[in-house]
Backbone as a printed PyTorch tensor [residue, N CA C, xyz], in Angstrom:
tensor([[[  0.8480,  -1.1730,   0.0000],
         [  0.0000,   0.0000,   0.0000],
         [  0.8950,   1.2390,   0.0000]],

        [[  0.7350,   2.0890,  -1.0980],
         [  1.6670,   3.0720,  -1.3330],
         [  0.8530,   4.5420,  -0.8630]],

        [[  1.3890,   5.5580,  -0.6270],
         [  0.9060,   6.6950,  -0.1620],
         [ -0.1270,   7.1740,  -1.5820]],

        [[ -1.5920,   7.2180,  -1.1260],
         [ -2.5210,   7.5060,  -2.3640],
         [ -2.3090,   8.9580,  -2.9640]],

        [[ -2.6640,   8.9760,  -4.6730],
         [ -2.1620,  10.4180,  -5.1360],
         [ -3.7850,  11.0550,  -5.2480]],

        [[ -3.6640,  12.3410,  -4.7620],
         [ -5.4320,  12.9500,  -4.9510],
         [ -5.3490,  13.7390,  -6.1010]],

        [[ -6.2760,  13.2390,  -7.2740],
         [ -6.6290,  13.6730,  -8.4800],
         [ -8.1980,  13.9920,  -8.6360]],

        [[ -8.3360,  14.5010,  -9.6850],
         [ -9.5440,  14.7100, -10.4090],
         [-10.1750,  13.2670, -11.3580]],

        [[-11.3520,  12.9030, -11.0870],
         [-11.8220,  11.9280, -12.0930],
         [-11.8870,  11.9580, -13.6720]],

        [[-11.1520,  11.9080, -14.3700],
         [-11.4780,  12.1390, -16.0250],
         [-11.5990,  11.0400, -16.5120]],

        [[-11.7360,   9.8300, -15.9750],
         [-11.7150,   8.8810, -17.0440],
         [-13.3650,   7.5000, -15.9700]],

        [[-13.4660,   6.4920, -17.5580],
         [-14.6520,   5.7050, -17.2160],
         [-14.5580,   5.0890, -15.9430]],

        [[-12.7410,   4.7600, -16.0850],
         [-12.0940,   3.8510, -15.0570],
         [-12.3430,   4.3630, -13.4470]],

        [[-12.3280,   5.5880, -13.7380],
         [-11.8930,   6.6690, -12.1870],
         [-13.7200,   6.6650, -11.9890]],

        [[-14.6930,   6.4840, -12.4220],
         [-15.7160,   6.6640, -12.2090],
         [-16.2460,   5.2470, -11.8940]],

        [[-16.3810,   4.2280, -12.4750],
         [-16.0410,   3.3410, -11.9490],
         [-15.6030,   2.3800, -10.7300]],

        [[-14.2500,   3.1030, -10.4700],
         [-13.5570,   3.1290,  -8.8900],
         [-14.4820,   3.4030,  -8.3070]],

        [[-15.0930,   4.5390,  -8.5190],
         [-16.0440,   5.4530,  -7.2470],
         [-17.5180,   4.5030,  -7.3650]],

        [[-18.0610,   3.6430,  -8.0440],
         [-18.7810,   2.9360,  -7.8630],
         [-18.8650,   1.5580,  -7.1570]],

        [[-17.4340,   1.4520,  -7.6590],
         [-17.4910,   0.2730,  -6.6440],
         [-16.9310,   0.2580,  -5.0440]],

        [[-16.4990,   1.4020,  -4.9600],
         [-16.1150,   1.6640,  -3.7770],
         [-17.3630,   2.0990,  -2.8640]],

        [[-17.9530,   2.7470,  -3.6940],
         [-19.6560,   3.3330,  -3.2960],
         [-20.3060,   1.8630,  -2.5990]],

        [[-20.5380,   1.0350,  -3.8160],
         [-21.2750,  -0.4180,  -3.6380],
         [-20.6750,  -0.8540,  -2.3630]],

        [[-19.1510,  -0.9570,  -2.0520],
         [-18.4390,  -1.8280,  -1.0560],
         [-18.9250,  -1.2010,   0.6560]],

        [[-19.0720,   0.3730,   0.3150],
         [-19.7190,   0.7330,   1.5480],
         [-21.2850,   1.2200,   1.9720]],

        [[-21.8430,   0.9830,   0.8580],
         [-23.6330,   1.1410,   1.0840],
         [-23.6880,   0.4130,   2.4570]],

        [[-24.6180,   1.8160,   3.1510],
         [-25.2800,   1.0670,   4.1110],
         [-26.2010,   0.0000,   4.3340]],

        [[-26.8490,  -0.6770,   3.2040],
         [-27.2500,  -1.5900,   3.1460],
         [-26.0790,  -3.2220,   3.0460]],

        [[-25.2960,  -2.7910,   2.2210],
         [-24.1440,  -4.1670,   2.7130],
         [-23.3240,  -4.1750,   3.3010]],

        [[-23.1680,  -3.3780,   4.7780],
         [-22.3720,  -3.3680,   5.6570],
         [-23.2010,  -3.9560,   7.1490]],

        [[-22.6750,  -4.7620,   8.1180],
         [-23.1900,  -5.2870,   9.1010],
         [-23.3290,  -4.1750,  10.2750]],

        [[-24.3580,  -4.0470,  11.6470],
         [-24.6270,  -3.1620,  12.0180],
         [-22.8490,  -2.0750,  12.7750]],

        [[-22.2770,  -3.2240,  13.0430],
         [-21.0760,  -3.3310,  13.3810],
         [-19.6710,  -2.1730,  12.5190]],

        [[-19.8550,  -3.3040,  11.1130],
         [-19.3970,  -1.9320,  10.6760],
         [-19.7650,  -0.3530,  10.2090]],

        [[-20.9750,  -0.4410,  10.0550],
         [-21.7390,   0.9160,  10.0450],
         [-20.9840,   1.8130,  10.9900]],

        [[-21.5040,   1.4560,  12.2400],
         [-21.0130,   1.9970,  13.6330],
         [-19.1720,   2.2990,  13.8500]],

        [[-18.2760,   1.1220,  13.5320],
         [-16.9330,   1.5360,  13.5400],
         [-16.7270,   2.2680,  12.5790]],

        [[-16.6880,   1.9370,  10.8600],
         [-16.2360,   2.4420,   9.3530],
         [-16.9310,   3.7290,   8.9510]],

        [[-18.4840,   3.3370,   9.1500],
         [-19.2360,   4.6460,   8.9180],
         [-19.7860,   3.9650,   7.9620]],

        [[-20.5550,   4.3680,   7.0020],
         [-21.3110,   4.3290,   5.5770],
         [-21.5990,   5.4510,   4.2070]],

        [[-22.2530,   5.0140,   3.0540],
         [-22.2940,   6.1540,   2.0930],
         [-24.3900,   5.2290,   2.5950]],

        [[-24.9160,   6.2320,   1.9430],
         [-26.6830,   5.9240,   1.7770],
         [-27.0880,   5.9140,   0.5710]],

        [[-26.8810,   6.6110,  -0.1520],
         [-27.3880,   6.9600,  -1.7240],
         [-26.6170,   6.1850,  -2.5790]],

        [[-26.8700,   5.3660,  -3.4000],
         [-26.4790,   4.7140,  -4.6400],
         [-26.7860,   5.2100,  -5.7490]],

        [[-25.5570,   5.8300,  -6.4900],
         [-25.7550,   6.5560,  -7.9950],
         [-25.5100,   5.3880,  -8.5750]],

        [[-25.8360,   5.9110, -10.1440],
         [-25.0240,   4.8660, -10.7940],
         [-24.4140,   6.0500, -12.2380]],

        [[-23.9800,   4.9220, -12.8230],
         [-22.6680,   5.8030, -13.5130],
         [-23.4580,   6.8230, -14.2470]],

        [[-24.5700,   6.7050, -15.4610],
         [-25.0370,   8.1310, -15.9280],
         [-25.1440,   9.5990, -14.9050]],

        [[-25.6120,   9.3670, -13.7060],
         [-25.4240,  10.6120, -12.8960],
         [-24.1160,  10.9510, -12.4540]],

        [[-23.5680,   9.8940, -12.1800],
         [-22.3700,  10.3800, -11.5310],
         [-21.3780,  11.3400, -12.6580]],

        [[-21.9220,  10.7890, -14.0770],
         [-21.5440,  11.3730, -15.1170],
         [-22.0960,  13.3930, -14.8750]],

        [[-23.3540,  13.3380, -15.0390],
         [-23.5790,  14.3820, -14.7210],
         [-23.6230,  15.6310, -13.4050]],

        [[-23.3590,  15.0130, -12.9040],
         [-23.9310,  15.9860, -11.2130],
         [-22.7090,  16.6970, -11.0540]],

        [[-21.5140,  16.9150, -11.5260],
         [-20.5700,  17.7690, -11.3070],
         [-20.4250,  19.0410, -12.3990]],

        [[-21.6160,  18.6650, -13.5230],
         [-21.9640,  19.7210, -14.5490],
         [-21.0290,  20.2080, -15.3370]],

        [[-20.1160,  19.4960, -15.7460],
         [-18.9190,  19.7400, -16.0330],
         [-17.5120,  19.7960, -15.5130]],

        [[-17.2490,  19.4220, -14.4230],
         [-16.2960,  19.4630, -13.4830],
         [-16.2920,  17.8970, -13.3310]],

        [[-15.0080,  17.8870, -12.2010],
         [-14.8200,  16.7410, -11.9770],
         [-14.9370,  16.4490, -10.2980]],

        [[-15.3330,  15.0780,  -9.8600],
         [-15.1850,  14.4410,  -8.5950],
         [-13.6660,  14.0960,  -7.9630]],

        [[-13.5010,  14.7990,  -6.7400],
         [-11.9700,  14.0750,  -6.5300],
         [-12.0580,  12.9590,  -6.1400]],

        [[-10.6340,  12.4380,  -6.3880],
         [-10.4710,  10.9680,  -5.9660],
         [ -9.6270,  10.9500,  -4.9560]],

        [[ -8.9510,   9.7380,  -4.5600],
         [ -8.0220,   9.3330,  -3.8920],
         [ -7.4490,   8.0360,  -4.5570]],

        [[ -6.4570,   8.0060,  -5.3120],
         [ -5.7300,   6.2400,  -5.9960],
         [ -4.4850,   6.0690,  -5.8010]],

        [[ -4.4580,   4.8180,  -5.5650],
         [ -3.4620,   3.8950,  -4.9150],
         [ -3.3620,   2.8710,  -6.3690]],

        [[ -2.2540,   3.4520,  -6.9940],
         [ -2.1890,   3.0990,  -8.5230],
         [ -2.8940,   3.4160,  -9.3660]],

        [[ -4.0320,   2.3560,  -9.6780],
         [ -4.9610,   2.8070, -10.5700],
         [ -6.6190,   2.7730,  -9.8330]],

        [[ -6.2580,   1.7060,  -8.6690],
         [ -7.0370,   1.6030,  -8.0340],
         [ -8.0330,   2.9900,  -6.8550]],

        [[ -8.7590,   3.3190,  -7.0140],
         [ -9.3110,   4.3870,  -6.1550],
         [ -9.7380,   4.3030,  -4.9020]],

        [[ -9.2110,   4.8570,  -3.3970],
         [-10.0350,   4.3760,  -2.5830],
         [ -9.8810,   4.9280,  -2.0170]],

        [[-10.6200,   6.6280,  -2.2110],
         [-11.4660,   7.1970,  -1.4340],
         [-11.9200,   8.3210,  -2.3600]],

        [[-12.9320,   8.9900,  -2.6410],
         [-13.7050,  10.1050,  -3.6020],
         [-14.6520,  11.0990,  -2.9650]],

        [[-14.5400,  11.8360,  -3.1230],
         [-15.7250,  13.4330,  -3.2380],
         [-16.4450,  13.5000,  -3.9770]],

        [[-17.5000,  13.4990,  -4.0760],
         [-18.5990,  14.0080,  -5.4960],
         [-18.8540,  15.1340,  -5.5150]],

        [[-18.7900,  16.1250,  -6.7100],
         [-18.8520,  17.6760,  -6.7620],
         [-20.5830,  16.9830,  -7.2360]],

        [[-20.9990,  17.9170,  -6.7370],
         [-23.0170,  18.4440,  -7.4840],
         [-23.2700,  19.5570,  -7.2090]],

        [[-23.1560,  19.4700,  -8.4570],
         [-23.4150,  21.4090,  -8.7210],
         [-25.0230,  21.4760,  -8.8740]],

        [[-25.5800,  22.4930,  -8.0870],
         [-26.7140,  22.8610,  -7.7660],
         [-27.9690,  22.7980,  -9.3810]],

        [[-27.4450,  23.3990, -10.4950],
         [-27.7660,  22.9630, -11.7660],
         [-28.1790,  21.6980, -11.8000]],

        [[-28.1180,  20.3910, -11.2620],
         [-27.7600,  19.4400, -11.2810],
         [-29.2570,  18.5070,  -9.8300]],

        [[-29.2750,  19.3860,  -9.3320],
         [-29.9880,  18.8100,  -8.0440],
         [-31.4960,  17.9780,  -8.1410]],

        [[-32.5280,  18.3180,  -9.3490],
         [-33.4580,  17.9420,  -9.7650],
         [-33.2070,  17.0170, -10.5660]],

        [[-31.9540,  16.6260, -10.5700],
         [-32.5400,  14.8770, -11.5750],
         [-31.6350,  13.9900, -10.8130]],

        [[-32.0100,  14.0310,  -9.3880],
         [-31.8840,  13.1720,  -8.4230],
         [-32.6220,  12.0180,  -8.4900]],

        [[-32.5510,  10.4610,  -8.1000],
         [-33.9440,  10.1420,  -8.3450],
         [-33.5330,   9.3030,  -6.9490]],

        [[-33.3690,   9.6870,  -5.7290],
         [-33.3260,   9.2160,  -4.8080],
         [-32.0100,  10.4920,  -3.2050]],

        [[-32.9210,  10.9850,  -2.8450],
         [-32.3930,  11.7060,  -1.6420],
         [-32.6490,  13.3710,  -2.6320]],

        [[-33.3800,  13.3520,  -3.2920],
         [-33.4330,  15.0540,  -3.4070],
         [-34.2930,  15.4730,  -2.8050]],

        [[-35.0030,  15.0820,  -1.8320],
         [-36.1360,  15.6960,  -1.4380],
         [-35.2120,  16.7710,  -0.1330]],

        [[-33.7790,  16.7700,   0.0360],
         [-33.4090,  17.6590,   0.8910],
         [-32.8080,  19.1940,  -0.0680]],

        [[-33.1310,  19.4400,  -1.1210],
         [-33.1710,  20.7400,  -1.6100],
         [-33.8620,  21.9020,  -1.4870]],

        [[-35.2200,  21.1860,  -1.5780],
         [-36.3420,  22.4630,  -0.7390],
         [-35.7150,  22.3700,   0.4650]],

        [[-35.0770,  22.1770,   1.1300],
         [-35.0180,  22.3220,   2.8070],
         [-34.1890,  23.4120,   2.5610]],

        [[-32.6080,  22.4500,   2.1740],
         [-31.8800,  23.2820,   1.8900],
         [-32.0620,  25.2130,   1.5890]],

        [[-32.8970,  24.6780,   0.5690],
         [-32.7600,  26.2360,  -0.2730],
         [-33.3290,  27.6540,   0.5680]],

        [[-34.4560,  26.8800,   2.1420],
         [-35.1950,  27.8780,   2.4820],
         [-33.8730,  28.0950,   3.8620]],

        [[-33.1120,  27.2760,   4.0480],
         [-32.6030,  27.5700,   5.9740],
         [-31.6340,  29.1870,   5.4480]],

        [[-31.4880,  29.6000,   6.1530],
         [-30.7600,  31.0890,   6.8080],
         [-29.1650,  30.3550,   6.7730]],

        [[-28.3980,  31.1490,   6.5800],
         [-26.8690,  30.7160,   6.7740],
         [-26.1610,  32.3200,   6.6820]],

        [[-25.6780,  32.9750,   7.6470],
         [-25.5960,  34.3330,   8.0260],
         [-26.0030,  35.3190,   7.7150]],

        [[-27.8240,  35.0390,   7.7510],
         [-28.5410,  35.9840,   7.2010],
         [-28.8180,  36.0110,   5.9490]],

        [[-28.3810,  35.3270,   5.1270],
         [-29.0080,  34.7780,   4.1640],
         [-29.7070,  33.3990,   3.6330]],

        [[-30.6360,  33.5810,   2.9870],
         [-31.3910,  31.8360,   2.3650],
         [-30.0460,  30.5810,   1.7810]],

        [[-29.8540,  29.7650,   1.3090],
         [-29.3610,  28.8160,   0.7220],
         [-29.2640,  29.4230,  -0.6920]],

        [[-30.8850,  29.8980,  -0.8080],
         [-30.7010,  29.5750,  -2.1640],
         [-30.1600,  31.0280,  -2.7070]],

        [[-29.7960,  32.2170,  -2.2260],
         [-29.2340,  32.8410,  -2.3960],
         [-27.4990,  32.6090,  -2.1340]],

        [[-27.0220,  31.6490,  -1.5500],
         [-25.5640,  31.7690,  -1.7360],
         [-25.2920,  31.0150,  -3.0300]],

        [[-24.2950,  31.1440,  -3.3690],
         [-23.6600,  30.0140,  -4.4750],
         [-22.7260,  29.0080,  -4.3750]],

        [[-24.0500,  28.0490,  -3.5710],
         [-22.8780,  26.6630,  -3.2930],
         [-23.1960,  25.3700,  -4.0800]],

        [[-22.4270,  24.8550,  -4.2440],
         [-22.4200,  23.3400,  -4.7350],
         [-22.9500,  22.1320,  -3.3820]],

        [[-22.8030,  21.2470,  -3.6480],
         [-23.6260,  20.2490,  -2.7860],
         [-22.6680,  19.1300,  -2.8650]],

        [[-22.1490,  18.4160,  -1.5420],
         [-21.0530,  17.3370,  -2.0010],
         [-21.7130,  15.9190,  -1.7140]],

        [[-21.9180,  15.1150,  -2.8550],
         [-22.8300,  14.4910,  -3.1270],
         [-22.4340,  13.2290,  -2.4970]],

        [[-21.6470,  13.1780,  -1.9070],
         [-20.8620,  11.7120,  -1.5630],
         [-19.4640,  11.8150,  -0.7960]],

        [[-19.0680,  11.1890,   0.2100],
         [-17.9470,  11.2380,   0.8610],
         [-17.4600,   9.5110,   0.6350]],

        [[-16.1400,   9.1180,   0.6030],
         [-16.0790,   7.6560,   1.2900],
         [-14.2700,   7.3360,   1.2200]],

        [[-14.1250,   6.7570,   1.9440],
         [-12.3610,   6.2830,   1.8660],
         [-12.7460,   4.6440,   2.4650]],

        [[-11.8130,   4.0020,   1.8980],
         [-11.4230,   2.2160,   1.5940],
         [-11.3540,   2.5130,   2.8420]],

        [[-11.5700,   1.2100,   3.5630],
         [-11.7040,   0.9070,   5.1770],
         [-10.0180,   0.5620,   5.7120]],

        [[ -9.0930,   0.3920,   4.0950],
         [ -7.8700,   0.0240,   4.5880],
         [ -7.2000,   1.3850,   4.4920]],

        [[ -7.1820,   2.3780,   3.9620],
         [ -6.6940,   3.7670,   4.2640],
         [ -7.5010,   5.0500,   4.9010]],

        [[ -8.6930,   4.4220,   6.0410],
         [ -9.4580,   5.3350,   6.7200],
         [ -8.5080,   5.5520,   7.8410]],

        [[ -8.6530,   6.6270,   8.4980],
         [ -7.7980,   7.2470,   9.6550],
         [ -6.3650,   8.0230,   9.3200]],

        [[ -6.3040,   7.7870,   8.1120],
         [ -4.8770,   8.6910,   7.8270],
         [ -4.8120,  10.1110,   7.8290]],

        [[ -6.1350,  10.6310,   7.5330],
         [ -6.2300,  12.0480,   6.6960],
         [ -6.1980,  11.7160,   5.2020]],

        [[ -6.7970,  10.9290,   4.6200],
         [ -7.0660,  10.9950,   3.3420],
         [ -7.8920,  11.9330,   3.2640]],

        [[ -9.7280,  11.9120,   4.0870],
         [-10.4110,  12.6970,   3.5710],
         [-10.2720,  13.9570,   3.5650]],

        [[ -9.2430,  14.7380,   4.7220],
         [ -9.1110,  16.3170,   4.6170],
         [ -7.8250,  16.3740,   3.5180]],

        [[ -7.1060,  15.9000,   2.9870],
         [ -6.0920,  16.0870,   1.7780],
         [ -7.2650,  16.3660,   0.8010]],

        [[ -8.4720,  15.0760,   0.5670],
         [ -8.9480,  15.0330,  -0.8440],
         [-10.1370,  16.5080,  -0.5390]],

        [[-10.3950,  16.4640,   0.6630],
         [-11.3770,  17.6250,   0.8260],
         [-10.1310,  19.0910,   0.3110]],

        [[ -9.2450,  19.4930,   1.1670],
         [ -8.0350,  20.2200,   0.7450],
         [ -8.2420,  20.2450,  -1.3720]],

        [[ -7.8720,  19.8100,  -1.3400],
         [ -8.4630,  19.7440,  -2.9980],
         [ -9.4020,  19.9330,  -3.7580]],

        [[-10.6410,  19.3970,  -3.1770],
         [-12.0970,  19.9250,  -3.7530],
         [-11.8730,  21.4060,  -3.1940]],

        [[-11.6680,  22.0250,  -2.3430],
         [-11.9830,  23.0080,  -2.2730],
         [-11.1720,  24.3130,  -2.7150]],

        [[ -9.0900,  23.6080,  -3.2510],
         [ -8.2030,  24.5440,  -4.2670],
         [ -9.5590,  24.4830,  -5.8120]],

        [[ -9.8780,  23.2690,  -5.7320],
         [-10.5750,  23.1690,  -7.0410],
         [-11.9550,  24.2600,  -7.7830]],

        [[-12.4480,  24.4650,  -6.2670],
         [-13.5450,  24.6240,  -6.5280],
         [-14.1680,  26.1040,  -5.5680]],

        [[-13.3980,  26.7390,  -5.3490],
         [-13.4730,  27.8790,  -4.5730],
         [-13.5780,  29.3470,  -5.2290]],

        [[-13.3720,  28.9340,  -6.2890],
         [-13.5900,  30.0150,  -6.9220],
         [-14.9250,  30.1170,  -8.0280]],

        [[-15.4670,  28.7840,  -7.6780],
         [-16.9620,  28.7130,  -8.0040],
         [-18.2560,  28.8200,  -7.2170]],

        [[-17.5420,  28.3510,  -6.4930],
         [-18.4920,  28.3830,  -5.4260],
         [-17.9050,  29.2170,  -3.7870]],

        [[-19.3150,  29.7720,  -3.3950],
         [-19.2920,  30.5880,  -1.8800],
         [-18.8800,  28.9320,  -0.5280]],

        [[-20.1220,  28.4100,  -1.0610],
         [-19.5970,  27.1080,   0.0610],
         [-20.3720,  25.6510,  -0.3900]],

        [[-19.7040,  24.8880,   0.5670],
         [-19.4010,  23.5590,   0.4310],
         [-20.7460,  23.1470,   1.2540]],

        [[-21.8680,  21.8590,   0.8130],
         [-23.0230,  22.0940,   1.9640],
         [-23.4220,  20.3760,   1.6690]],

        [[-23.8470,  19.6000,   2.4850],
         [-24.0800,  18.0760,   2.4970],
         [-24.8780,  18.0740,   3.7440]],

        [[-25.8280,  16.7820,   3.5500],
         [-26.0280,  16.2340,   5.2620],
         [-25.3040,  14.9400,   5.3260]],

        [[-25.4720,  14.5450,   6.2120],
         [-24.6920,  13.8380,   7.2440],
         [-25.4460,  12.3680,   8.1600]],

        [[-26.1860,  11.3770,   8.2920],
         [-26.9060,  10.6550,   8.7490],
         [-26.5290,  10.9250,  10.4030]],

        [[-27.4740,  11.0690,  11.0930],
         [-26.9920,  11.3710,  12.7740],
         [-26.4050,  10.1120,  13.2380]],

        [[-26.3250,   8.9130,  12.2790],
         [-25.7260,   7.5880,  12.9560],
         [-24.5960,   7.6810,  12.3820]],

        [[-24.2480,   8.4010,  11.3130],
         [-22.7840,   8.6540,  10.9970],
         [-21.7940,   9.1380,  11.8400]],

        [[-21.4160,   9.0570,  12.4760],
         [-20.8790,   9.3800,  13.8220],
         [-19.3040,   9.2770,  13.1030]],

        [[-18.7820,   8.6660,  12.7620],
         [-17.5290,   9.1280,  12.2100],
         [-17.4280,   9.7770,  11.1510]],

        [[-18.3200,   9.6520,  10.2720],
         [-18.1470,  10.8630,   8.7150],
         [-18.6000,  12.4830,   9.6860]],

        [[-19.0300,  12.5750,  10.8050],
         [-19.2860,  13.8660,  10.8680],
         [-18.4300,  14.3180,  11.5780]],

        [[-17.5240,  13.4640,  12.6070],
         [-16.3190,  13.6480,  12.6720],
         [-15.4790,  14.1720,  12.1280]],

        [[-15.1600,  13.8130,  10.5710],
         [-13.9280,  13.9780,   9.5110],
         [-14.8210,  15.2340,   8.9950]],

        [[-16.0550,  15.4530,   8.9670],
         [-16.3750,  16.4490,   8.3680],
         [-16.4060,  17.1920,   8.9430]],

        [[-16.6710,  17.6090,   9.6620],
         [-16.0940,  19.1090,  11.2460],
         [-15.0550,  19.1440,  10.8590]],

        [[-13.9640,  18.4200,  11.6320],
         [-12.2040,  18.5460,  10.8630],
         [-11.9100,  19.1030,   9.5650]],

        [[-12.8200,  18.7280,   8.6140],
         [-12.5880,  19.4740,   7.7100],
         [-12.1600,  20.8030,   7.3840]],

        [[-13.6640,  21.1390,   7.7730],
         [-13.9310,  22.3530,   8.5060],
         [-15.5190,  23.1190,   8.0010]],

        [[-16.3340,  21.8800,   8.1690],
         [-17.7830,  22.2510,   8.0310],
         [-18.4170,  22.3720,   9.4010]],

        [[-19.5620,  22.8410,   9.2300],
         [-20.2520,  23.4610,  10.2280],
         [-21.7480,  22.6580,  10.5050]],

        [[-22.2990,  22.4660,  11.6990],
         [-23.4410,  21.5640,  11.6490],
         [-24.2360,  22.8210,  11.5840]],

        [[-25.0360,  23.2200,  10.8040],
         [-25.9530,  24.1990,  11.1720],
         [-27.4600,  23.6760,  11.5630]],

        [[-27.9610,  22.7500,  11.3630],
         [-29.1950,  22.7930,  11.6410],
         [-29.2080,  20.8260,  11.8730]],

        [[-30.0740,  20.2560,  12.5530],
         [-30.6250,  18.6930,  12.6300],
         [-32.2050,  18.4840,  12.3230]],

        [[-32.4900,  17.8740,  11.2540],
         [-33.8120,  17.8780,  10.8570],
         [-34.1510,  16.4780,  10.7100]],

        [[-34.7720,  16.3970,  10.2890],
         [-35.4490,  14.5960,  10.0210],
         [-35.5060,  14.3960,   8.6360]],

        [[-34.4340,  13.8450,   7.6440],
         [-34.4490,  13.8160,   6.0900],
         [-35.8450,  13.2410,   5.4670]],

        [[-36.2950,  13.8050,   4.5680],
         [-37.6480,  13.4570,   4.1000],
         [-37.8860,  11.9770,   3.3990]],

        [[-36.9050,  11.8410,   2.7560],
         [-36.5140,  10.5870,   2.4930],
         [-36.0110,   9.2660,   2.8800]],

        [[-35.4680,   9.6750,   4.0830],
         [-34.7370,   8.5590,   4.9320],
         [-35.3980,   8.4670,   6.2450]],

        [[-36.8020,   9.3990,   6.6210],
         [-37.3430,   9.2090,   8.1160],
         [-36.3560,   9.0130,   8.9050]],

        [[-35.5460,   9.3330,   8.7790],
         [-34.5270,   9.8840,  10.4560],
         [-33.6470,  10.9560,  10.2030]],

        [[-33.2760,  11.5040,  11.9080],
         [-32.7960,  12.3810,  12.0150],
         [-30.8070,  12.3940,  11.4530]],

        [[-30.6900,  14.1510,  10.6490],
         [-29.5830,  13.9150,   9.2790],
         [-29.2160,  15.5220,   9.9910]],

        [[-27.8160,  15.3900,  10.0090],
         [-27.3350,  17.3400,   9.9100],
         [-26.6900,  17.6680,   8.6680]],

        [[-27.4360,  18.9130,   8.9700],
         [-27.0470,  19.7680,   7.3320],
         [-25.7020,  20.5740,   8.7260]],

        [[-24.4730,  20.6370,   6.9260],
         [-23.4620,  20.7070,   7.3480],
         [-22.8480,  21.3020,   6.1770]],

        [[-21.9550,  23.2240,   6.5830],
         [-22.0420,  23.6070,   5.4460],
         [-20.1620,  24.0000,   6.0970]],

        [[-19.9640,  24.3750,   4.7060],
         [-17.8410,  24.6520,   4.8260],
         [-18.2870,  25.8790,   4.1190]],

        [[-18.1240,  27.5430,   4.7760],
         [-17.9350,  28.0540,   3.7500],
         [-16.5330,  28.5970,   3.6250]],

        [[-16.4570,  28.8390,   2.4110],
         [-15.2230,  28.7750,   1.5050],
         [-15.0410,  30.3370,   1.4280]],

        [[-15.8280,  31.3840,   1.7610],
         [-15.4420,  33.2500,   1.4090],
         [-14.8240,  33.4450,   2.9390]],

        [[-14.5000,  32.5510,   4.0560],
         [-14.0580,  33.0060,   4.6970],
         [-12.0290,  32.7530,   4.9510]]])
């Protein structure tokens, strides 16, 4: 296991990676066990969206050769209505306050996916590859904004560290349980 290089996705292969790495940690095929230690992803794309939801941009990765194992999904707000599973948190999104202003007045992107291989979790992979989405993407966007499952207890971990913010705990419309919206902004 060699020290992973953090790139941009351009190819079928690198998209790919991020699917099956996706598949390997769905909360549905992980035991309650590892949920609780590893953490989980919830949403299953499949490759046509993943194609689109960065609107032209790319998803970072994390690869260990050719192999990928760990990714960011950029979703650019353009992009949010041809969800066909977890968009029902955009109307939320778009109405909450975030320093006096609506959502849908800032100009942020939405990070559609977090995950790192269970054999290079704990290093700081995810704040390097986060470190990157955000040289990448800061000059497009005001801020960085996702929820979070309240049983995720270690992704919200790495995501604080990051350096996102829990602003609000609601009950996701889609998933009937309680999820924090969690925003990084980037103008500060």
């Amino acid at each position: 296991m060699s020290e992973p290089i953090i790139t941009k996705a351009k190819t079928e292969v690198d998209l790919q990676g991020i699917l099956n790495l996706q598949s390997a940690n769905l909360r549905k095929n992980l035991t309650e066990e590892e949920r609780s230690t590893q953490g989980f992803v919830t949403l299953e794309y499949d490759m046509e969206f993943l194609k689109i939801m960065p609107a032209g941009n790319h998803h970072i990765v994390a690869k260990d050769g050719e192999k990928v194992v760990g990714y960011v999904l950029l979703m650019d707000r353009s992009t949010n209505h041809l969800m066909k599973e977890g968009g029902g948190i955009f109307p939320i999104f778009d109405e909450l306050e975030y320093r006096g202003r609506k959502f849908k007045d800032w100009n942020y992107c939405s990070v559609g996916q977090v995950c790192v291989d269970k054999n290079y979790a704990g290093k700081g992979l995810l704040g390097k590859m986060y470190a990157s989405y955000r040289e990448s993407y800061q000059s497009l966007y005001e801020l960085a904004m996702t929820d979070v499952s309240y049983r995720n207890h270690r992704s919200l971990k790495a995501h604080l560290k990051a350096g996102f913010e829990v602003i609000i705990r609601f009950d996701e419309p889609d998933q009937g349980e309680p999820w924090d919206i969690i925003v990084w902004d980037w103008t500060v």
